[in-house]
Amino acid sequence: MKKNFRLNWVDLLILVLMVGLVAGTYMKFRVSKTTNVVEPQTPITYQVQITNIRKTTVDALREGDALFDDDSGRKIGTIRSIEATPALTLATEGVYHMTETDDRYDVILTVETKEGSISGNTYTVARIYTLNIGSFRDFHTKYSTWQGRIWGIER
């Protein structure tokens, strides 16, 4: 008794997928060459503006502390200088004018990183963090967490 083997469309689909999987694996590991592209690291200095924070948060900021991005958790620089000034708010005592707020400060941090790269007008830190002037980001150090704005970028 000899049985006739008939190829139906499901068997053909499975066969094509298996051949594709084997060919793809071969191409991935045997044929394509891996390249190591070394991107030169450029020191970048940038400023972060923090507005309307409490005195305890200002006291928690220290020169030499590492600065981290909240989204990725990666180090994006080291604090080089801290400039704290009393925060101003709009007062409406019959006339609109700016006045200092008790126990609130505006801070400008100067941050330096050695893991920067520059491509045209794009500044990138730690290969994933793009610096855009005016963008708000959540930052943290070892002792404090806050939202800041990228204020300026220098090479």
XYZ file of N, CA and C in Angstrom:
465
model
N 0.826 -1.168 0.000
C 0.000 0.000 0.000
C 0.882 1.247 0.000
N 0.808 1.898 -1.033
C 1.586 3.107 -1.181
C 0.646 4.299 -1.035
N 1.051 5.246 -0.131
C 0.232 6.440 0.080
C 0.797 7.577 -0.759
N -0.076 8.310 -1.349
C 0.341 9.487 -2.105
C 0.483 10.658 -1.136
N 1.612 11.304 -1.235
C 1.824 12.491 -0.395
C 1.401 13.715 -1.186
N 0.464 14.451 -0.604
C -0.004 15.666 -1.250
C 0.395 16.859 -0.397
N 0.910 17.881 -1.052
C 1.341 19.098 -0.373
C 0.189 20.103 -0.408
N -0.314 20.458 0.775
C -1.383 21.456 0.801
C -0.773 22.826 1.122
N -1.557 23.841 1.122
C -1.045 25.205 1.285
C -0.522 25.457 2.695
N -1.034 24.821 3.736
C -0.535 24.990 5.101
C 0.873 24.399 5.214
N 1.069 23.208 4.645
C 2.404 22.600 4.664
C 3.402 23.469 3.898
N 2.989 24.029 2.794
C 3.853 24.883 1.992
C 4.223 26.157 2.755
N 3.281 26.750 3.462
C 3.536 27.952 4.248
C 4.541 27.662 5.364
N 4.375 26.562 6.052
C 5.311 26.182 7.116
C 6.699 25.942 6.540
N 6.784 25.306 5.412
C 8.063 25.032 4.760
C 8.758 26.336 4.359
N 8.013 27.273 3.800
C 8.584 28.565 3.406
C 9.065 29.339 4.631
N 8.307 29.319 5.709
C 8.722 29.997 6.939
C 9.989 29.377 7.521
N 10.098 28.075 7.502
C 11.294 27.400 8.030
C 12.524 27.749 7.190
N 12.383 27.753 5.870
C 13.502 28.109 4.995
C 13.892 29.572 5.225
N 12.924 30.447 5.380
C 13.198 31.859 5.655
C 13.906 32.061 6.982
N 13.499 31.313 7.997
C 14.133 31.408 9.313
C 15.584 30.953 9.258
N 15.839 29.858 8.580
C 17.210 29.357 8.451
C 18.059 30.342 7.646
N 17.531 30.875 6.549
C 18.273 31.832 5.727
C 18.538 33.123 6.500
N 17.569 33.603 7.259
C 17.750 34.814 8.052
C 18.794 34.640 9.130
N 18.788 33.486 9.794
C 19.794 33.206 10.822
C 21.187 33.149 10.205
N 21.306 32.530 9.062
C 22.594 32.451 8.380
C 23.097 33.844 8.002
N 22.214 34.682 7.482
C 22.610 36.038 7.084
C 23.009 36.876 8.288
N 22.307 36.712 9.376
C 22.587 37.506 10.571
C 23.948 37.186 11.152
N 24.281 35.905 11.254
C 25.485 35.516 11.976
C 26.680 35.184 11.088
N 26.485 34.931 9.817
C 27.609 34.527 8.971
C 27.974 35.534 7.897
N 27.001 36.172 7.296
C 27.276 36.996 6.127
C 27.500 38.455 6.491
N 26.636 39.057 7.297
C 26.752 40.484 7.593
C 27.932 40.735 8.524
N 28.716 41.729 8.165
C 29.887 42.065 8.959
C 29.493 43.084 10.022
N 30.004 42.909 11.210
C 29.751 43.881 12.261
C 30.797 44.974 12.154
N 30.376 46.184 12.385
C 31.298 47.308 12.340
C 31.303 47.997 13.685
N 32.444 48.425 14.084
C 32.577 49.191 15.316
C 32.820 50.641 14.943
N 31.836 51.463 15.182
C 31.959 52.880 14.897
C 32.235 53.585 16.210
N 33.361 54.237 16.270
C 33.727 54.970 17.472
C 33.430 56.438 17.228
N 32.515 56.968 18.009
C 32.141 58.364 17.882
C 32.991 59.168 18.859
N 33.649 60.219 18.395
C 34.493 60.986 19.309
C 33.663 61.657 20.403
N 34.128 61.579 21.622
C 33.452 62.200 22.754
C 33.961 63.630 22.915
N 33.054 64.566 23.013
C 33.380 65.978 23.116
C 32.863 66.521 24.438
N 33.691 67.254 25.177
C 33.169 67.882 26.405
C 32.126 68.954 26.057
N 31.015 68.926 26.756
C 29.945 69.906 26.564
C 29.596 70.492 27.922
N 29.420 71.805 27.961
C 28.963 72.488 29.168
C 27.601 73.094 28.866
N 26.640 72.862 29.750
C 25.304 73.418 29.538
C 24.736 73.896 30.862
N 23.727 74.772 30.771
C 23.094 75.330 31.960
C 21.676 74.789 32.084
N 21.303 74.527 33.332
C 19.946 74.084 33.651
C 19.334 75.112 34.592
N 18.169 75.639 34.224
C 17.473 76.607 35.062
C 16.387 75.888 35.855
N 16.391 76.116 37.164
C 15.355 75.566 38.036
C 14.661 76.766 38.671
N 13.350 76.806 38.597
C 12.636 77.964 39.124
C 11.775 77.579 40.314
N 11.683 78.537 41.234
C 10.744 78.476 42.355
C 10.905 77.211 43.210
N 12.138 76.953 43.662
C 12.370 75.795 44.533
C 12.667 76.266 45.951
N 12.468 75.378 46.891
C 12.662 75.720 48.300
C 14.141 75.794 48.667
N 14.430 76.448 49.776
C 15.805 76.604 50.261
C 16.434 75.242 50.552
N 15.654 74.289 51.052
C 16.213 72.964 51.347
C 16.684 72.257 50.081
N 15.986 72.470 48.971
C 16.412 71.880 47.702
C 17.678 72.557 47.206
N 17.777 73.872 47.368
C 18.997 74.587 46.985
C 20.173 74.073 47.811
N 19.953 73.866 49.099
C 21.026 73.379 49.971
C 21.450 71.951 49.617
N 20.547 71.185 49.012
C 20.865 69.808 48.634
C 21.699 69.734 47.354
N 21.733 70.820 46.590
C 22.548 70.856 45.372
C 23.988 71.173 45.759
N 24.919 70.373 45.250
C 26.328 70.564 45.601
C 27.186 70.488 44.349
N 28.183 71.339 44.295
C 29.131 71.287 43.189
C 29.871 69.951 43.236
N 30.045 69.346 42.080
C 30.723 68.060 41.997
C 29.784 66.864 42.022
N 28.498 67.095 42.344
C 27.524 65.993 42.342
C 27.187 65.577 40.912
N 26.908 64.316 40.745
C 26.483 63.800 39.441
C 25.026 64.180 39.202
N 24.705 64.512 37.959
C 23.347 64.857 37.558
C 22.807 63.723 36.702
N 21.574 63.279 36.999
C 20.969 62.148 36.303
C 19.660 62.570 35.656
N 19.315 61.901 34.571
C 18.025 62.080 33.914
C 17.037 61.122 34.556
N 15.851 61.608 34.915
C 14.857 60.753 35.572
C 14.311 59.670 34.647
N 14.169 59.969 33.361
C 13.585 58.987 32.441
C 14.477 57.772 32.249
N 15.756 58.004 31.986
C 16.656 56.887 31.709
C 17.455 56.459 32.928
N 17.630 57.364 33.893
C 18.445 57.058 35.067
C 19.932 57.152 34.807
N 20.321 57.588 33.606
C 21.735 57.669 33.249
C 22.342 58.989 33.684
N 23.636 58.948 33.972
C 24.363 60.158 34.343
C 24.522 61.027 33.105
N 24.166 62.304 33.246
C 24.257 63.213 32.107
C 25.172 64.397 32.399
N 25.966 64.307 33.454
C 26.928 65.365 33.714
C 27.241 65.520 35.182
N 28.117 66.500 35.448
C 28.541 66.824 36.807
C 28.306 68.308 37.036
N 27.742 68.665 38.176
C 27.458 70.064 38.494
C 28.775 70.785 38.764
N 29.047 71.867 38.003
C 30.275 72.641 38.166
C 30.048 73.909 38.978
N 28.901 74.551 38.816
C 28.629 75.751 39.605
C 27.129 75.890 39.833
N 26.805 76.610 40.912
C 25.411 76.818 41.315
C 25.213 78.305 41.569
N 24.247 78.907 40.905
C 23.909 80.315 41.113
C 22.461 80.389 41.587
N 22.262 80.751 42.848
C 20.908 80.835 43.410
C 20.550 82.296 43.667
N 19.359 82.691 43.212
C 18.840 84.036 43.465
C 17.416 83.897 44.002
N 16.966 84.858 44.818
C 15.594 84.789 45.307
C 14.600 84.791 44.144
N 13.581 83.944 44.241
C 12.582 83.834 43.171
C 11.696 85.065 43.162
N 11.295 85.468 41.974
C 10.391 86.599 41.818
C 9.020 86.090 41.421
N 8.003 86.771 41.933
C 6.632 86.432 41.579
C 5.876 87.729 41.303
N 4.780 87.613 40.614
C 3.973 88.778 40.271
C 3.028 89.084 41.429
N 3.152 90.268 41.980
C 2.294 90.689 43.091
C 1.206 91.618 42.553
N 0.018 91.497 43.123
C -1.102 92.322 42.663
C -1.690 93.102 43.828
N -0.905 93.990 44.355
C -1.385 94.829 45.459
C -1.854 96.165 44.894
N -2.856 96.117 44.066
C -3.356 97.326 43.425
C -2.604 97.618 42.142
N -1.311 97.315 42.128
C -0.468 97.533 40.955
C 0.338 96.257 40.740
N 0.468 95.853 39.510
C 1.258 94.659 39.218
C 2.742 94.986 39.288
N 3.487 94.192 40.065
C 4.938 94.356 40.099
C 5.578 93.041 40.563
N 6.847 92.884 40.258
C 7.576 91.685 40.650
C 8.124 91.874 42.055
N 7.984 90.848 42.883
C 8.491 90.903 44.244
C 9.125 89.554 44.604
N 10.039 89.590 45.555
C 10.692 88.357 45.975
C 9.729 87.487 46.771
N 9.870 86.172 46.604
C 9.038 85.211 47.302
C 9.832 84.654 48.485
N 9.173 84.551 49.627
C 9.853 84.011 50.806
C 10.177 82.544 50.613
N 11.391 82.166 50.940
C 11.861 80.781 50.947
C 11.748 80.084 49.589
N 11.793 80.844 48.503
C 11.793 80.267 47.161
C 12.950 80.874 46.369
N 13.581 80.033 45.553
C 14.768 80.468 44.823
C 14.729 79.989 43.380
N 15.390 80.776 42.524
C 15.659 80.373 41.145
C 17.138 80.021 41.082
N 17.446 78.912 40.428
C 18.822 78.416 40.396
C 19.233 78.162 38.951
N 20.478 78.510 38.650
C 21.070 78.126 37.372
C 22.276 77.250 37.688
N 22.194 76.003 37.211
C 23.293 75.051 37.382
C 24.128 75.041 36.111
N 25.431 75.059 36.268
C 26.319 74.842 35.133
C 26.775 73.397 35.224
N 26.474 72.629 34.194
C 26.744 71.190 34.187
C 27.757 70.891 33.090
N 28.707 70.029 33.412
C 29.724 69.644 32.440
C 29.678 68.140 32.238
N 29.810 67.729 30.980
C 29.879 66.309 30.677
C 31.031 66.068 29.716
N 31.674 64.944 29.863
C 32.743 64.556 28.949
C 32.233 63.532 27.933
N 30.984 63.107 28.081
C 30.386 62.096 27.206
C 29.456 62.710 26.175
N 29.847 63.857 25.634
C 28.996 64.534 24.671
C 29.424 64.257 23.248
N 28.485 64.444 22.339
C 28.806 64.378 20.916
C 28.012 65.467 20.212
N 28.633 66.033 19.189
C 28.035 67.135 18.455
C 27.940 66.734 16.994
N 26.739 66.843 16.437
C 26.529 66.548 15.030
C 25.692 67.685 14.450
N 26.339 68.603 13.764
C 25.639 69.778 13.258
C 25.195 70.651 14.411
N 23.887 70.844 14.553
C 23.344 71.621 15.673
C 22.731 70.739 16.743
N 23.025 69.446 16.700
C 22.466 68.508 17.670
C 23.519 68.145 18.692
N 23.188 68.355 19.960
C 24.074 68.012 21.062
C 23.489 66.802 21.778
N 24.288 65.761 21.915
C 23.836 64.531 22.548
C 24.759 64.200 23.709
N 24.162 63.777 24.827
C 24.916 63.391 26.011
C 24.656 61.917 26.287
N 25.700 61.181 26.605
C 25.623 59.755 26.949
C 24.950 58.945 25.842
N 25.072 59.396 24.598
C 24.584 58.732 23.387
C 23.071 58.615 23.246
N 22.304 59.013 24.275
C 20.851 58.887 24.166
C 20.101 60.158 24.532
N 20.753 61.074 25.227
C 20.069 62.233 25.784
C 20.357 63.449 24.913
N 19.364 63.942 24.185
C 19.534 65.093 23.307
C 19.247 66.369 24.085
N 20.182 67.317 24.010
C 20.011 68.608 24.677
C 19.315 69.569 23.727
N 18.202 70.119 24.145
C 17.460 71.111 23.366
C 17.237 72.327 24.255
N 17.703 73.473 23.819
C 17.530 74.687 24.610
C 16.043 74.969 24.770
N 15.629 75.215 26.017
C 14.231 75.518 26.316
C 13.400 74.304 26.692
N 13.961 73.098 26.565
C 13.167 71.914 26.893
C 13.165 71.667 28.397
N 12.020 71.246 28.916
C 11.886 70.910 30.328
C 12.168 69.422 30.511
N 12.923 69.092 31.531
C 13.254 67.700 31.841
C 13.196 67.503 33.348
N 12.980 66.257 33.743
C 13.059 65.898 35.154
C 14.469 65.400 35.432
N 15.109 66.002 36.427
C 16.477 65.675 36.797
C 16.521 65.214 38.242
N 17.612 64.571 38.599
C 17.850 64.310 40.009
C 19.341 64.161 40.278
N 19.692 64.454 41.526
C 21.027 64.190 42.030
C 20.857 63.145 43.117
N 21.905 62.918 43.831
C 21.825 61.932 44.913
C 20.857 62.373 46.014
N 20.686 63.697 46.162
C 19.916 64.217 47.290
C 18.616 64.928 46.931
N 18.362 65.216 45.660
C 17.150 65.974 45.324
C 16.649 65.631 43.920
N 15.363 65.897 43.703
C 14.714 65.682 42.411
C 13.934 66.943 42.062
N 13.970 67.366 40.803
C 13.299 68.582 40.390
C 13.181 68.622 38.881
N 12.375 69.575 38.397
C 12.218 69.787 36.966
C 12.997 71.039 36.589
N 13.764 70.942 35.511
C 14.556 72.080 35.061
C 14.431 72.280 33.570
N 14.911 73.423 33.124
C 14.883 73.779 31.708
C 16.328 73.939 31.236
N 16.632 73.367 30.061
C 17.951 73.565 29.473
C 18.048 75.026 29.060
N 18.996 75.744 29.615
C 19.066 77.176 29.464
C 20.073 77.629 28.420
N 21.185 76.916 28.306
C 22.219 77.290 27.345
C 23.189 76.146 27.156
N 23.870 76.122 25.994
C 24.809 75.043 25.683
C 26.094 75.671 25.140
N 27.224 75.188 25.635
C 28.535 75.634 25.157
C 29.371 74.405 24.849
N 30.330 74.593 23.970
C 31.261 73.488 23.676
C 32.375 73.478 24.678
